[in-house]
Coordinates of C-alpha atoms in Angstrom, one line a residue:
M6 CA 1.9 -0.7 -10.0
R7 CA 0.1 -2.8 -6.5
V8 CA 1.8 -1.3 -3.5
A9 CA 0.6 -2.5 -0.1
F10 CA 1.6 -0.5 2.9
V11 CA 1.7 -2.0 6.3
L12 CA 1.6 -0.1 9.3
G13 CA 0.9 -0.4 13.2
T14 CA -1.6 1.4 15.6
T15 CA -1.3 5.3 15.2
S16 CA -3.2 8.7 15.8
G17 CA -0.8 11.0 14.3
G18 CA 1.4 11.7 11.7
T19 CA 2.4 8.3 10.2
G20 CA -1.2 8.0 9.6
R21 CA -1.8 10.8 8.4
H22 CA 1.4 10.3 5.8
V23 CA 0.0 6.8 4.8
R24 CA -3.2 8.7 3.6
M25 CA -1.8 11.3 1.6
L26 CA 0.7 8.6 -0.2
T27 CA -2.3 6.5 -0.8
E28 CA -4.3 9.6 -2.1
G29 CA -1.4 10.2 -4.8
L30 CA -0.7 6.7 -5.7
V31 CA -4.4 5.8 -6.4
R32 CA -4.4 9.4 -8.4
R33 CA -1.9 8.4 -10.8
G34 CA -3.2 5.0 -11.4
H35 CA -1.7 2.6 -8.9
Q36 CA -3.3 -0.2 -7.0
V37 CA -3.1 0.6 -3.4
L38 CA -3.8 -2.0 -0.5
V39 CA -3.4 -1.1 3.2
L40 CA -2.8 -3.6 6.1
G41 CA -3.2 -2.8 9.8
P42 CA -5.0 -2.3 12.7
R43 CA -9.3 -1.4 12.7
S44 CA -8.6 1.4 14.2
V45 CA -6.3 3.3 11.8
E46 CA -9.0 2.6 8.9
E47 CA -11.8 4.3 10.8
Q48 CA -9.8 7.2 12.0
F49 CA -8.0 7.6 8.3
S50 CA -10.3 5.8 5.9
Y51 CA -8.0 4.6 3.6
A52 CA -10.7 3.0 1.6
G53 CA -12.2 6.2 1.0
A54 CA -9.1 7.6 -0.7
G55 CA -9.3 4.8 -3.1
A56 CA -7.2 1.7 -1.3
G57 CA -8.4 -1.8 -0.1
F58 CA -8.1 -2.4 3.4
V59 CA -7.9 -5.5 5.4
E60 CA -7.4 -5.5 8.8
V61 CA -4.1 -6.9 10.6
A62 CA -3.5 -6.5 14.2
V63 CA 0.2 -5.3 14.2
S64 CA 0.5 -3.7 17.9
D65 CA 2.8 -1.1 19.2
R66 CA 3.9 -4.0 21.9
P67 CA 5.4 -7.3 21.4
H68 CA 3.2 -10.6 21.3
P69 CA 4.5 -13.6 20.0
R70 CA 1.3 -15.1 19.2
N71 CA -0.2 -11.9 17.6
D72 CA 2.7 -11.4 16.1
L73 CA 3.5 -14.6 14.3
R74 CA -0.4 -14.2 13.1
A75 CA 0.6 -10.7 11.4
V76 CA 3.5 -12.0 9.8
L77 CA 1.5 -15.3 8.4
A78 CA -1.2 -12.4 7.6
I79 CA 1.1 -10.1 5.6
S80 CA 2.7 -12.6 3.7
R81 CA -0.6 -13.7 2.5
L82 CA -2.1 -10.5 1.8
T83 CA 0.9 -8.8 0.0
R84 CA 2.2 -12.2 -2.3
D85 CA 0.7 -10.6 -5.4
A86 CA 2.3 -7.0 -4.3
D87 CA 5.1 -5.3 -6.6
V88 CA 6.2 -2.9 -3.7
V89 CA 5.5 -3.6 0.3
H90 CA 6.2 -0.6 2.4
A91 CA 5.5 -0.5 6.0
H92 CA 5.4 2.3 8.5
G93 CA 7.3 1.9 11.7
L94 CA 9.9 -0.4 13.2
R95 CA 7.5 -2.9 14.4
A96 CA 5.6 -2.9 11.1
G97 CA 9.0 -3.4 8.8
A98 CA 10.1 -6.0 10.5
L99 CA 7.0 -8.3 10.4
A100 CA 6.8 -6.9 7.0
A101 CA 10.4 -8.1 6.6
L102 CA 9.7 -11.8 8.1
G103 CA 6.4 -11.8 6.0
R104 CA 8.2 -11.0 3.1
R105 CA 7.2 -13.0 -0.2
R106 CA 8.0 -11.1 -3.3
G107 CA 8.3 -7.7 -4.7
L108 CA 10.7 -4.4 -3.4
L109 CA 10.3 -4.0 0.1
A110 CA 10.6 -0.7 1.8
V111 CA 10.3 0.7 5.6
T112 CA 9.8 4.1 6.5
L113 CA 11.4 4.6 10.2
H114 CA 9.2 7.8 12.0
N115 CA 10.5 7.3 15.0
A116 CA 13.8 6.9 17.4
L117 CA 14.3 3.9 19.6
T118 CA 14.0 4.8 23.1
A119 CA 12.7 2.1 25.1
S120 CA 15.3 0.6 27.5
G121 CA 15.3 -2.7 29.4
F122 CA 13.6 -5.9 27.8
V123 CA 11.5 -4.0 25.9
G124 CA 14.5 -1.8 24.3
F125 CA 15.8 -5.5 23.8
V126 CA 13.3 -6.3 21.6
Y127 CA 12.9 -3.0 19.4
G128 CA 16.9 -3.7 19.1
A129 CA 16.4 -6.8 17.5
L130 CA 13.5 -5.3 15.2
E131 CA 16.4 -2.9 14.0
R132 CA 18.5 -5.4 13.1
I133 CA 15.9 -7.3 11.1
V134 CA 15.0 -4.0 9.3
A135 CA 18.4 -3.0 8.5
R136 CA 19.6 -6.6 6.9
R137 CA 16.3 -8.1 5.3
V138 CA 15.0 -4.8 3.8
D139 CA 15.5 -3.5 0.7
R140 CA 15.6 0.6 1.2
V141 CA 15.0 2.0 4.3
L142 CA 13.5 5.6 4.8
V143 CA 14.5 7.8 7.7
V144 CA 13.1 11.1 9.2
S145 CA 16.1 12.4 10.5
P146 CA 19.5 12.3 9.6
D147 CA 20.8 10.1 13.4
L148 CA 17.9 7.4 12.2
G149 CA 19.9 7.3 9.3
E150 CA 23.3 6.5 10.5
R151 CA 22.0 3.9 13.4
M152 CA 20.3 1.9 10.5
T153 CA 23.4 1.9 8.3
R154 CA 25.8 1.0 11.3
L155 CA 23.2 -1.8 11.7
G156 CA 24.2 -2.9 7.9
A157 CA 21.1 -1.5 5.8
R158 CA 22.4 -1.2 2.1
D159 CA 20.3 1.8 1.1
V160 CA 19.0 4.3 3.5
R161 CA 17.5 7.6 2.3
A162 CA 15.7 10.4 3.3
A163 CA 12.2 10.4 4.0
V164 CA 10.2 13.5 2.6
V165 CA 7.5 13.9 4.8
P166 CA 5.1 17.2 4.1
A167 CA 3.0 19.0 6.0
P168 CA -0.8 19.3 5.4
P169 CA -2.1 22.6 4.3
L170 CA -2.5 25.1 7.3
R171 CA -6.0 26.2 6.8
P172 CA -6.9 29.9 7.5
A173 CA -7.1 30.9 11.3
K174 CA -11.1 31.6 12.2
R175 CA -10.5 33.8 15.2
T176 CA -8.2 36.7 15.5
P177 CA -5.3 36.8 17.7
Q178 CA -6.9 38.8 20.3
E179 CA -9.7 36.5 20.9
V180 CA -7.2 33.7 21.3
R181 CA -5.2 36.0 23.6
D182 CA -8.5 36.7 25.5
E183 CA -9.5 32.8 25.8
L184 CA -6.4 32.0 26.9
R185 CA -6.1 35.0 29.8
A186 CA -3.0 36.2 28.6
G187 CA -2.9 40.0 28.8
E188 CA -0.1 41.8 27.2
R189 CA 2.3 38.5 27.6
P190 CA 4.2 37.1 24.8
I191 CA 3.1 33.4 23.8
L192 CA 4.9 30.6 23.5
L193 CA 2.9 27.6 22.1
T194 CA 3.8 23.9 22.4
I195 CA 2.1 21.5 20.6
A196 CA 2.7 18.0 22.0
R197 CA 1.3 14.8 23.5
L198 CA 1.9 15.1 27.5
A199 CA 3.9 12.0 27.0
Q200 CA 7.5 11.2 28.8
Q201 CA 9.2 11.8 25.2
K202 CA 8.3 15.8 24.7
G203 CA 10.3 17.2 27.5
L204 CA 7.4 18.7 29.0
E205 CA 9.6 18.9 32.6
T206 CA 12.3 20.8 30.7
L207 CA 9.6 23.3 29.9
L208 CA 8.4 23.5 33.2
D209 CA 11.7 24.4 34.2
V210 CA 12.2 27.3 31.5
A211 CA 9.1 28.4 32.4
A212 CA 9.7 28.8 36.4
G213 CA 12.6 31.6 35.3
P214 CA 13.7 33.7 37.0
W215 CA 12.1 36.2 34.6
E216 CA 13.5 39.9 35.3
D217 CA 10.1 41.4 34.2
M218 CA 7.5 39.5 35.6
A219 CA 4.6 41.4 34.5
A220 CA 6.1 40.4 30.7
R221 CA 6.8 37.0 31.6
P222 CA 5.9 34.7 28.6
L223 CA 2.6 32.6 29.0
F224 CA 3.5 28.9 27.8
V225 CA 0.8 27.4 26.3
V226 CA 0.7 23.4 25.5
A227 CA -1.8 22.2 23.0
G228 CA -2.2 18.3 23.7
E229 CA -3.4 15.6 25.8
G230 CA -1.8 12.6 27.5
P231 CA -0.7 10.4 30.3
R232 CA 1.6 12.6 32.3
R233 CA -1.2 15.6 32.5
A234 CA -2.2 15.4 36.0
E235 CA 1.4 15.1 37.1
L236 CA 1.9 18.2 35.1
E237 CA -1.0 20.0 36.5
R238 CA 0.3 19.4 40.2
R239 CA 3.8 21.0 39.6
I240 CA 2.1 23.9 37.5
Q241 CA -0.4 24.8 40.2
G242 CA 1.8 23.9 43.1
E243 CA 4.7 26.6 41.4
G244 CA 2.4 29.4 40.6
L245 CA 4.0 28.7 36.9
P246 CA 2.7 30.8 33.4
V247 CA 1.8 27.4 32.0
T248 CA -1.6 27.0 30.5
L249 CA -2.2 23.3 29.6
A250 CA -5.0 24.0 26.9
G251 CA -5.6 20.1 26.0
N252 CA -6.4 18.8 22.6
R253 CA -7.3 21.4 19.9
D254 CA -8.6 21.6 16.6
D255 CA -7.7 25.5 16.2
I256 CA -4.1 25.0 16.1
P257 CA -4.2 27.8 12.9
D258 CA -5.7 30.1 15.6
L259 CA -3.4 29.2 18.0
L260 CA -0.3 30.0 15.9
G261 CA -1.9 33.3 14.9
A262 CA -1.6 34.2 18.4
A263 CA 1.7 32.8 19.4
T264 CA 4.8 35.1 19.2
A265 CA 7.1 31.7 18.6
V266 CA 6.7 27.6 18.9
F267 CA 8.5 26.6 21.9
T268 CA 9.7 22.8 22.0
A269 CA 11.9 21.0 24.4
T270 CA 11.7 17.4 23.1
R271 CA 14.0 14.5 23.7
W272 CA 13.6 13.5 20.1
E273 CA 11.4 14.1 17.1
G274 CA 11.8 13.3 13.3
Q275 CA 10.0 15.6 11.3
P276 CA 7.3 17.4 13.8
L277 CA 4.1 18.3 12.1
S278 CA 4.2 21.2 14.9
I279 CA 7.5 22.4 13.8
R280 CA 6.6 22.5 10.2
E281 CA 3.0 24.4 10.6
A282 CA 5.0 26.6 12.7
L283 CA 7.1 27.5 9.9
M284 CA 4.4 27.6 7.1
A285 CA 2.3 30.3 9.5
G286 CA 5.6 32.6 9.6
K287 CA 6.4 31.7 13.4
P288 CA 9.9 31.3 14.4
V289 CA 10.9 28.5 17.0
I290 CA 12.8 27.9 19.9
A291 CA 13.6 24.2 20.0
T292 CA 16.2 21.2 21.5
S293 CA 18.6 20.5 18.7
V294 CA 17.4 16.7 18.3
G295 CA 16.3 14.2 15.7
G296 CA 15.4 16.0 12.5
I297 CA 14.3 19.4 13.7
P298 CA 17.8 21.2 12.7
E299 CA 17.5 20.1 9.1
I300 CA 13.5 21.6 9.3
V301 CA 14.2 24.7 11.2
G302 CA 17.5 25.8 9.4
D303 CA 18.0 29.8 10.6
A304 CA 14.3 30.0 11.4
G305 CA 14.8 29.6 14.9
I306 CA 17.2 29.1 17.9
L307 CA 18.3 25.6 18.6
V308 CA 19.3 24.2 22.1
P309 CA 20.7 20.9 23.0
Y310 CA 18.3 18.8 24.9
G311 CA 17.7 19.3 28.8
D312 CA 19.5 22.9 28.4
V313 CA 17.2 24.6 30.8
R314 CA 19.5 27.9 30.8
G315 CA 19.9 27.5 27.1
L316 CA 16.3 27.5 26.5
R317 CA 15.6 30.6 29.0
T318 CA 18.4 32.6 27.1
A319 CA 17.0 32.0 24.1
V320 CA 13.5 33.2 24.6
R321 CA 15.1 36.2 26.5
T322 CA 16.5 36.5 23.4
L323 CA 13.7 36.2 21.1
L324 CA 11.6 38.5 23.2
T325 CA 14.2 41.2 24.2
E326 CA 16.9 41.7 21.5
P327 CA 15.6 44.4 18.7
G328 CA 14.8 42.9 16.0
A329 CA 15.5 39.0 16.7
A330 CA 12.0 38.4 16.3
E331 CA 11.2 39.8 13.1
T332 CA 14.4 38.6 11.5
L333 CA 13.6 35.1 12.5
A334 CA 9.9 35.3 11.6
A335 CA 10.9 36.7 8.1
A336 CA 13.3 33.2 7.9
A337 CA 10.0 31.3 9.1
S338 CA 7.8 31.7 6.2
R339 CA 10.8 31.5 3.6
R340 CA 11.4 28.2 5.1
G341 CA 7.9 27.2 5.3
R342 CA 6.9 28.2 1.6
E343 CA 9.9 25.7 0.9
M344 CA 8.4 23.0 2.9
P345 CA 7.5 19.7 0.4
D346 CA 4.2 19.5 -0.5
G347 CA 2.4 15.9 -1.2
D348 CA 3.2 15.4 -4.9
A349 CA 6.5 16.1 -3.9
A350 CA 6.4 13.4 -1.3
V351 CA 4.5 10.7 -3.5
E352 CA 7.3 11.4 -6.8
S353 CA 10.0 10.7 -3.6
V354 CA 8.5 7.2 -3.0
L355 CA 7.8 6.4 -6.8
R356 CA 11.9 6.9 -7.0
V357 CA 12.0 4.8 -4.0
Y358 CA 10.1 1.8 -5.6
D359 CA 11.9 2.1 -8.9
R360 CA 14.6 -0.9 -8.8
E361 CA 16.7 0.6 -11.1
D362 CA 16.8 4.3 -9.5
P363 CA 20.5 4.8 -8.7
T364 CA 20.2 7.7 -5.9
G365 CA 20.3 5.1 -3.1

């Protein structure tokens, strides 16, 4: 089978997911071609996984001239493909407009959050994907419901595994010493410092009040992004118990030291951070949005987005209610063991690629 992947600019989970699918398909004897910006090849090395790679400028913002060039390139480069599988809304719409033959699948990894003119354009792209694509894969039930309403004929849940979690290299106490946590519990957030991640809500939660100030949790945020300066000003101005730890390559070490993983995000599909938390046996306190409830199950406490009091109460419950942390940690370990692996994801897309598959 000849499979062509199309993707846009990405530095995270989407790029890793396509790399994992590429490795699995090549290992099974299929021919894979990846089309996307040069930056994704430099970061994820699809050629190193056995695929062909051709640079196609799929940008993350609407640009009529560049988009036309991308459509023409996709049409030309995929004319012999049995399957074209695009990842992301813009890549999916461009692939749909450039389609010649073969089955067309699109995986939607994110929800539409933009407003104004950009939101209008992205709404139009959603309708193109819904009406022109053979099979739409989604990372959360709400995305599936939206695409069905827009007219998609075959909508399925995407299987997105987490990569194996490497062993920690440092002891929890060494990490606690680095973070100057003392005896306080650590609530770890792994997130880009961006608007979608609800970090202003995290700061509201951290502000308390906490009855026992000596034992109030330390919120540690691992990640970088455009909102760092704004967050730092508030943390310092209000003396909040929050540490912005920057981009880290020692996430397993941080997880080992954490009491729980905390996220106040506005929306997520199948976040790697929560899957890593479960594989590390850590409870989760999170907003009940997107695909998070499906992943967490009984391994955490879920609260509506923006409910500061509810999130703070969840933290208190986890830290002070007898047996709560231990019960949730045991559930997290169980769910972590149940997470799908790379082979499950590859077998899932092979079923998607089968035109005779009746499960859609």
